[in-house]
Coordinates of C-alpha atoms in Angstrom, one line a residue:
M237 CA -0.2 -0.2 0.1
A238 CA 1.9 2.9 -1.2
L239 CA 2.0 6.5 1.2
T240 CA -0.8 9.4 1.2
G241 CA 1.3 11.9 2.3
P242 CA 4.8 13.8 1.1
R243 CA 6.9 11.0 3.4
T244 CA 10.5 11.5 3.3
A245 CA 13.0 9.6 4.4
A246 CA 17.5 10.0 4.7
V247 CA 19.5 6.4 4.3
V248 CA 22.7 7.2 5.0
G249 CA 25.6 4.7 3.8
G250 CA 25.8 3.4 -0.1
G251 CA 26.6 -0.6 0.7
P252 CA 24.7 -3.2 -0.4
A253 CA 22.0 -2.5 3.2
G254 CA 21.2 1.1 2.8
L255 CA 20.4 0.4 -1.0
M256 CA 18.2 -2.5 -0.5
A257 CA 16.2 -0.1 2.6
A258 CA 16.2 2.8 -0.5
Q259 CA 14.5 0.3 -2.5
M260 CA 12.3 -1.3 -0.4
L261 CA 11.0 3.2 0.4
L262 CA 10.6 4.2 -2.9
R263 CA 8.6 0.9 -3.7
A264 CA 6.3 2.4 -0.7
G265 CA 6.1 5.3 -2.4
V266 CA 8.5 7.6 -0.2
Q267 CA 10.7 9.9 -0.9
V268 CA 14.5 9.0 -0.6
D269 CA 17.4 10.7 -0.1
L270 CA 20.7 8.4 0.6
F271 CA 23.6 10.3 1.4
D272 CA 27.4 8.6 1.6
A273 CA 31.3 9.7 2.6
M274 CA 32.7 8.5 -1.4
P275 CA 32.3 10.0 -4.3
S276 CA 30.6 7.0 -5.2
V277 CA 28.3 4.4 -3.5
G278 CA 28.6 0.5 -3.5
R279 CA 33.1 0.4 -3.1
K280 CA 33.3 -2.0 -1.1
F281 CA 31.0 -4.0 -2.7
L282 CA 33.1 -3.9 -5.5
L283 CA 36.5 -4.9 -3.5
A284 CA 34.5 -8.0 -3.5
G285 CA 34.0 -8.6 -6.6
K286 CA 37.4 -7.5 -7.6
G287 CA 38.0 -12.0 -8.1
G288 CA 34.5 -12.8 -8.9
L289 CA 31.3 -11.2 -6.7
N290 CA 30.6 -14.5 -4.2
L291 CA 27.2 -13.7 -4.3
T292 CA 24.8 -15.6 -1.5
H293 CA 25.9 -19.5 -0.7
S294 CA 22.7 -22.7 -2.7
E295 CA 23.1 -24.6 1.0
P296 CA 19.8 -25.8 2.8
F297 CA 18.7 -22.9 4.5
E298 CA 19.3 -24.7 8.0
R299 CA 22.0 -25.1 7.3
F300 CA 22.9 -21.3 6.4
C301 CA 21.7 -20.1 9.3
T302 CA 24.3 -21.2 11.4
R303 CA 26.8 -19.9 9.4
Y304 CA 25.8 -16.7 11.6
G305 CA 27.0 -18.2 14.4
N306 CA 26.0 -16.2 17.9
G307 CA 24.2 -14.3 15.7
R308 CA 22.0 -16.7 14.3
E309 CA 18.4 -16.0 16.8
H310 CA 18.6 -12.0 14.8
V311 CA 19.7 -13.0 11.8
E312 CA 17.7 -15.4 10.5
P313 CA 14.4 -13.9 11.3
L314 CA 16.1 -11.0 8.1
L315 CA 16.8 -14.7 5.9
R316 CA 13.4 -16.0 6.4
A317 CA 11.7 -12.5 4.9
F318 CA 14.6 -13.0 1.9
D319 CA 16.2 -16.0 1.8
A320 CA 19.4 -16.6 -0.7
A321 CA 16.7 -18.3 -3.0
R322 CA 15.2 -13.8 -3.2
L323 CA 18.3 -13.1 -3.9
R324 CA 19.5 -14.4 -6.9
D325 CA 15.8 -14.1 -7.6
W326 CA 16.8 -10.2 -7.6
A327 CA 19.4 -10.4 -9.4
H328 CA 17.7 -12.6 -12.1
E329 CA 14.9 -9.2 -12.5
L330 CA 18.4 -6.8 -13.3
G331 CA 19.2 -9.0 -15.9
I332 CA 22.8 -10.8 -13.9
E333 CA 21.8 -14.3 -14.0
T334 CA 23.5 -16.1 -11.4
F335 CA 25.6 -20.3 -11.6
V336 CA 26.1 -22.4 -8.7
G337 CA 30.4 -23.5 -8.3
S338 CA 31.7 -26.5 -7.0
S339 CA 31.9 -25.3 -4.0
G340 CA 28.1 -24.5 -3.7
R341 CA 28.7 -20.8 -3.7
V342 CA 26.5 -18.7 -5.5
F343 CA 27.9 -16.0 -8.5
P344 CA 27.2 -13.0 -11.6
V345 CA 27.4 -15.9 -14.9
D346 CA 30.5 -12.6 -15.9
L347 CA 31.1 -13.0 -12.5
K348 CA 30.7 -9.6 -11.7
A349 CA 29.9 -7.0 -9.0
A350 CA 29.8 -3.6 -11.7
P351 CA 27.1 -4.4 -14.0
L352 CA 25.5 -5.9 -11.0
L353 CA 25.6 -2.5 -9.0
R354 CA 24.9 -0.7 -12.8
Q355 CA 21.9 -1.9 -12.6
W356 CA 20.5 -1.6 -10.1
L357 CA 21.6 1.9 -9.9
H358 CA 19.9 2.7 -12.8
R359 CA 16.6 1.1 -11.8
L360 CA 16.9 2.8 -7.9
R361 CA 17.4 6.4 -9.6
A362 CA 14.1 5.7 -12.3
E363 CA 12.3 4.8 -9.8
G364 CA 13.4 8.1 -7.9
L365 CA 16.6 7.5 -6.0
R366 CA 18.4 11.2 -4.7
L367 CA 22.5 10.5 -4.3
H368 CA 24.5 12.9 -2.6
M369 CA 27.6 12.1 -2.6
R370 CA 30.6 13.1 -0.7
Q371 CA 28.7 14.1 2.3
R372 CA 29.6 12.7 5.6
W373 CA 27.3 12.1 8.9
V374 CA 28.6 14.4 11.6
G375 CA 26.0 14.5 13.9
W376 CA 22.6 14.8 15.2
D377 CA 20.3 18.1 15.0
T378 CA 17.5 18.9 16.9
S379 CA 16.3 22.4 15.5
D380 CA 13.0 21.0 14.3
A381 CA 10.9 18.5 16.8
S382 CA 8.9 17.2 14.8
R383 CA 11.4 15.4 12.2
I384 CA 15.0 13.7 12.3
G385 CA 17.4 15.9 11.7
L386 CA 21.5 15.2 10.0
R387 CA 24.5 17.0 9.8
L388 CA 25.7 16.1 7.2
Q389 CA 30.2 17.2 6.5
S390 CA 30.4 18.2 2.2
P391 CA 33.3 19.2 0.3
H392 CA 31.6 22.7 0.3
G393 CA 30.5 22.7 4.8
E394 CA 28.3 21.6 7.6
Q395 CA 24.7 20.9 6.5
V396 CA 21.8 19.9 7.8
R397 CA 19.1 17.8 6.1
H398 CA 16.3 16.7 8.3
A399 CA 13.7 13.5 7.1
D400 CA 10.8 11.1 8.4
A401 CA 12.6 8.1 8.9
V402 CA 16.4 7.6 9.3
V403 CA 17.9 3.7 7.9
L404 CA 21.6 4.1 8.5
A405 CA 24.5 1.7 6.8
L406 CA 27.4 2.3 7.5
G407 CA 28.9 -0.4 7.5
G408 CA 31.4 -2.1 9.9
A409 CA 34.6 -0.5 11.0
S410 CA 37.5 -2.3 8.1
W411 CA 38.3 -1.5 5.2
P412 CA 37.3 2.9 6.4
R413 CA 39.8 3.9 2.7
L414 CA 36.4 2.8 1.5
G415 CA 34.4 4.1 4.7
S416 CA 33.7 2.5 6.8
D417 CA 35.8 4.0 9.4
G418 CA 33.6 3.4 12.6
R419 CA 33.3 6.6 13.2
W420 CA 29.1 6.2 13.8
V421 CA 30.4 5.0 17.2
P422 CA 29.7 7.0 19.2
L423 CA 27.0 9.4 17.8
L424 CA 25.2 6.8 18.6
A425 CA 26.4 5.6 21.7
S426 CA 25.5 9.7 22.7
R427 CA 22.0 9.1 22.2
G428 CA 22.2 5.9 25.0
V429 CA 21.8 3.6 22.2
R430 CA 24.1 0.2 23.4
V431 CA 27.2 -0.6 20.5
A432 CA 29.1 -4.1 21.3
P433 CA 32.9 -3.2 20.3
L434 CA 33.7 -3.1 16.6
K435 CA 36.5 -6.5 16.1
P436 CA 37.8 -8.2 12.8
S437 CA 36.0 -10.6 12.2
N438 CA 37.1 -12.6 8.8
C439 CA 41.3 -11.9 9.8
G440 CA 44.5 -12.6 9.8
F441 CA 46.5 -13.0 12.6
D442 CA 49.9 -13.5 13.3
V443 CA 52.1 -15.9 15.1
D444 CA 53.5 -16.0 18.4
G445 CA 57.4 -14.7 18.2
G446 CA 56.9 -14.5 15.0
W447 CA 58.4 -16.8 12.1
S448 CA 61.9 -17.3 12.2
E449 CA 63.8 -15.1 9.6
Y450 CA 64.3 -18.1 7.0
F451 CA 60.7 -19.3 6.9
R452 CA 59.4 -15.1 6.8
G453 CA 62.3 -15.5 3.7
R454 CA 61.5 -18.4 1.9
F455 CA 58.1 -19.1 1.8
A456 CA 55.4 -15.7 3.1
G457 CA 53.4 -14.8 0.0
Q458 CA 53.1 -19.0 -0.2
P459 CA 49.6 -20.9 -0.4
M460 CA 49.3 -23.9 2.5
K461 CA 46.8 -26.3 0.5
N462 CA 44.2 -29.3 1.0
V463 CA 45.4 -28.5 4.8
A464 CA 42.7 -29.1 7.7
L465 CA 42.4 -26.9 11.0
S466 CA 41.1 -27.4 15.0
M467 CA 40.5 -25.4 17.1
D468 CA 37.3 -26.0 20.2
G469 CA 35.4 -27.5 18.2
F470 CA 36.4 -25.8 14.9
H471 CA 37.9 -28.6 12.5
Q472 CA 37.3 -27.9 8.6
A473 CA 39.6 -28.7 5.5
G474 CA 40.3 -26.0 2.7
E475 CA 44.1 -23.9 3.0
F476 CA 45.3 -20.9 4.1
V477 CA 48.4 -18.4 3.5
V478 CA 51.8 -18.3 5.1
T479 CA 52.2 -13.9 5.4
E480 CA 55.2 -11.9 6.9
G481 CA 54.0 -12.3 10.6
G482 CA 51.8 -15.1 10.7
I483 CA 48.9 -16.4 8.1
E484 CA 45.4 -15.6 6.5
G485 CA 43.2 -16.4 4.1
S486 CA 39.9 -18.5 3.6
L487 CA 41.1 -21.3 6.6
V488 CA 41.5 -19.1 8.5
Y489 CA 38.8 -16.3 8.6
A490 CA 36.5 -19.5 9.6
A491 CA 37.9 -19.5 12.2
S492 CA 38.5 -16.5 13.0
P493 CA 35.7 -15.8 15.4
G494 CA 36.7 -18.9 18.1
I495 CA 41.0 -17.6 17.5
R496 CA 39.6 -14.1 18.4
D497 CA 38.7 -14.6 21.1
S498 CA 40.5 -17.1 22.6
I499 CA 43.6 -14.5 22.0
A500 CA 40.9 -12.1 24.7
R501 CA 40.4 -14.6 26.7
D502 CA 43.4 -16.7 27.2
G503 CA 45.9 -13.7 25.4
H504 CA 46.3 -16.0 22.9
A505 CA 45.2 -19.4 21.5
V506 CA 46.8 -22.6 20.0
V507 CA 45.5 -24.1 16.2
R508 CA 46.5 -27.4 15.5
I509 CA 47.0 -27.3 11.7
D510 CA 46.8 -31.7 9.8
L511 CA 49.1 -31.4 7.3
L512 CA 47.6 -34.2 5.4
P513 CA 44.0 -34.1 6.7
Q514 CA 43.5 -37.1 3.0
R515 CA 45.5 -39.0 5.5
G516 CA 44.7 -41.6 8.7
A517 CA 46.6 -40.7 11.5
D518 CA 47.8 -44.5 11.1
F519 CA 48.9 -44.2 7.8
V520 CA 50.7 -41.7 8.5
A521 CA 52.1 -42.7 11.6
A522 CA 52.6 -46.2 9.5
E523 CA 54.8 -44.7 7.0
V524 CA 56.8 -42.1 8.9
L525 CA 58.3 -45.6 11.4
R526 CA 58.5 -47.2 8.1
P527 CA 62.9 -48.4 8.0
R528 CA 64.3 -45.6 5.4
G529 CA 67.5 -47.2 5.4
S530 CA 69.5 -44.2 4.7
R531 CA 68.0 -41.5 3.6
S532 CA 67.5 -38.6 5.5
L533 CA 64.2 -38.2 7.1
S534 CA 62.9 -35.2 4.6
T535 CA 63.7 -37.8 2.1
H536 CA 60.5 -40.4 3.6
L537 CA 58.0 -38.5 4.4
K538 CA 58.6 -36.9 1.2
S539 CA 59.4 -40.3 0.0
R540 CA 56.7 -42.2 1.4
L541 CA 54.2 -39.2 2.1
G542 CA 54.1 -35.8 0.3
L543 CA 54.8 -33.7 2.6
D544 CA 57.3 -31.8 1.2
G545 CA 57.2 -27.5 0.3
V546 CA 55.8 -25.2 2.8
K547 CA 54.0 -27.9 4.4
A548 CA 57.4 -29.7 5.3
A549 CA 59.0 -26.2 5.9
L550 CA 56.3 -25.3 8.7
L551 CA 56.6 -28.8 10.4
H552 CA 60.1 -27.8 10.4
E553 CA 59.4 -24.7 12.2
L554 CA 57.3 -25.4 14.4
L555 CA 59.0 -28.9 15.7
P556 CA 61.5 -28.5 18.0
R557 CA 64.1 -30.1 17.0
D558 CA 64.9 -33.1 19.4
R559 CA 61.8 -34.1 18.9
F560 CA 62.9 -35.2 15.5
A561 CA 63.6 -37.9 17.1
D562 CA 61.1 -39.7 18.5
L563 CA 59.3 -40.4 14.7
A564 CA 55.8 -41.4 16.4
H565 CA 55.6 -37.9 18.2
V566 CA 56.5 -36.7 14.4
A567 CA 53.6 -38.2 12.9
G568 CA 51.6 -36.7 15.6
A569 CA 52.4 -33.5 14.7
I570 CA 52.0 -34.3 11.0
K571 CA 48.5 -34.7 11.9
A572 CA 47.9 -32.1 14.2
L573 CA 50.8 -30.0 14.1
P574 CA 50.3 -26.8 16.7
L575 CA 50.9 -23.5 16.4
R576 CA 50.1 -19.9 18.5
L577 CA 48.5 -16.8 17.7
A578 CA 49.3 -14.1 19.4
R579 CA 47.2 -11.3 18.1
A580 CA 45.5 -10.9 15.0
R581 CA 45.6 -8.5 12.6
P582 CA 44.7 -5.1 12.3
L583 CA 41.0 -4.1 12.2
A584 CA 41.2 -1.9 9.4
E585 CA 42.9 -4.8 7.6
A586 CA 39.5 -7.2 8.2
I587 CA 37.2 -8.8 5.4
S588 CA 35.0 -7.5 8.0
T589 CA 33.6 -6.8 11.3
A590 CA 32.4 -8.3 14.4
G591 CA 30.1 -5.8 16.4
G592 CA 28.2 -2.8 16.4
V593 CA 24.8 -1.7 17.2
A594 CA 23.9 -4.6 19.9
F595 CA 20.4 -6.3 19.3
D596 CA 18.2 -5.1 22.2
A597 CA 18.3 -1.6 21.5
L598 CA 16.3 -2.3 18.7
D599 CA 12.8 -3.7 18.1
D600 CA 11.7 -6.4 15.2
G601 CA 12.1 -4.2 12.6
L602 CA 15.7 -2.5 13.4
M603 CA 14.5 0.4 14.7
L604 CA 16.8 1.5 17.5
N605 CA 14.5 2.0 20.5
A606 CA 16.3 5.5 21.8
L607 CA 15.8 6.9 18.4
P608 CA 12.0 6.2 16.8
G609 CA 12.1 6.8 13.3
V610 CA 15.6 5.9 12.9
F611 CA 16.6 2.5 11.3
C612 CA 20.1 0.6 11.2
A613 CA 20.8 -2.7 9.0
G614 CA 24.0 -4.2 7.4
E615 CA 27.5 -4.8 8.8
M616 CA 26.7 -2.3 11.7
L617 CA 24.5 -4.9 12.9
D618 CA 26.5 -7.0 15.6
W619 CA 26.3 -9.9 14.3
E620 CA 29.3 -12.1 11.6
A621 CA 29.9 -14.3 9.5
P622 CA 32.3 -15.8 7.3
T623 CA 32.6 -15.0 3.8
G624 CA 31.4 -17.9 1.1
G625 CA 28.3 -15.1 0.0
Y626 CA 27.1 -15.7 3.8
L627 CA 28.0 -11.8 4.4
L628 CA 26.8 -10.1 1.7
T629 CA 23.9 -12.2 2.0
A630 CA 22.8 -10.2 5.8
C631 CA 23.7 -7.0 4.7
F632 CA 21.0 -7.4 2.2
A633 CA 18.1 -9.3 4.1
S634 CA 18.7 -6.9 7.1
G635 CA 18.1 -3.4 4.9
H636 CA 14.8 -5.3 2.9
A637 CA 14.0 -5.7 6.5
A638 CA 15.2 -2.1 7.7
G639 CA 14.0 -0.4 4.5
L640 CA 10.8 -2.2 4.9
A641 CA 10.1 -1.4 8.9
A642 CA 10.9 2.6 7.8
A643 CA 7.6 2.8 5.2
A644 CA 5.3 1.2 7.5
F645 CA 6.1 4.0 10.6
L646 CA 5.3 5.9 7.9
R647 CA 2.3 4.6 7.4

């Protein structure tokens, strides 16, 4: 049902959540102005699609929801209204066909983010969206008690804009050069909104004490393929990358919440790396203990188990030299090599952010209890998810929910 009066809404933030909220408001007959601090919208979205836009994931809904960990209780209702299938249908409506990759991840046929964003913006402009770039939200204005006032800083100075409803979709604090810098936190906290501290998610970690000069010089930047990582109930196969001071990559990102929280609790985290997950422990032990004659242990491990390169180097890096005399211990280390991690990489380097606006500060429509008419969406909410399409899907779903709820509020 369209609105009968000339109601207005301001959306602050031009990522997927903000644009989706704007779309829902426009379709309800609301006049929408979107403000963003950057010169153009969707910058982090475009970066996410640089290597192939992973839009969502095709796995069953129940398993999909488990990817949000402690935030599942709050994210699942959003996904029930706008799930992966709905997201694919939405892309198809824009003329963007998608396909399911071998891993179950969903991509546009051309793998690119730019055509989708271009088509979306074309449609939103046709529906009446007004974009205001280089407009940074810097505070509240209370001169008009009947409307919500926003102070906006532009290259030409500060201005005040009023709206009947506001959707904030300002992102977290990862990749600040793309606009998500977390400057909104004190602006909400000053109005009594509870915000959980922002923390890095989907991030790399530094090894306690760092790598040796030899290992760093020879192997930094190399991928560690076909391994598994375990820690406190987490176990997953995949790959990661050796960095100058630690590890990063998809397998590490998947484990990052547990690693980060363990470091916060204990001052460090210990993960165990299975260098040969495709081989059972008994097989590995039998091959390590097999008589090798005059061959060196390194040659023996390469010949019998194919263990060489960066994997063999990591074994020598982490296992004390005197333990190599105990072959049973070597076999055990190949299947569960302990790696002690000291700290997460800085928040600005993380792919995404944990923490944000607490769900108990919001009603079921994502409106702030302390600020009627102000809604929040996207990564600025207190949830996190691994890469694989889960982050984007929840951003779209929360923008969809906030936009619908804001339109209902204006009625």
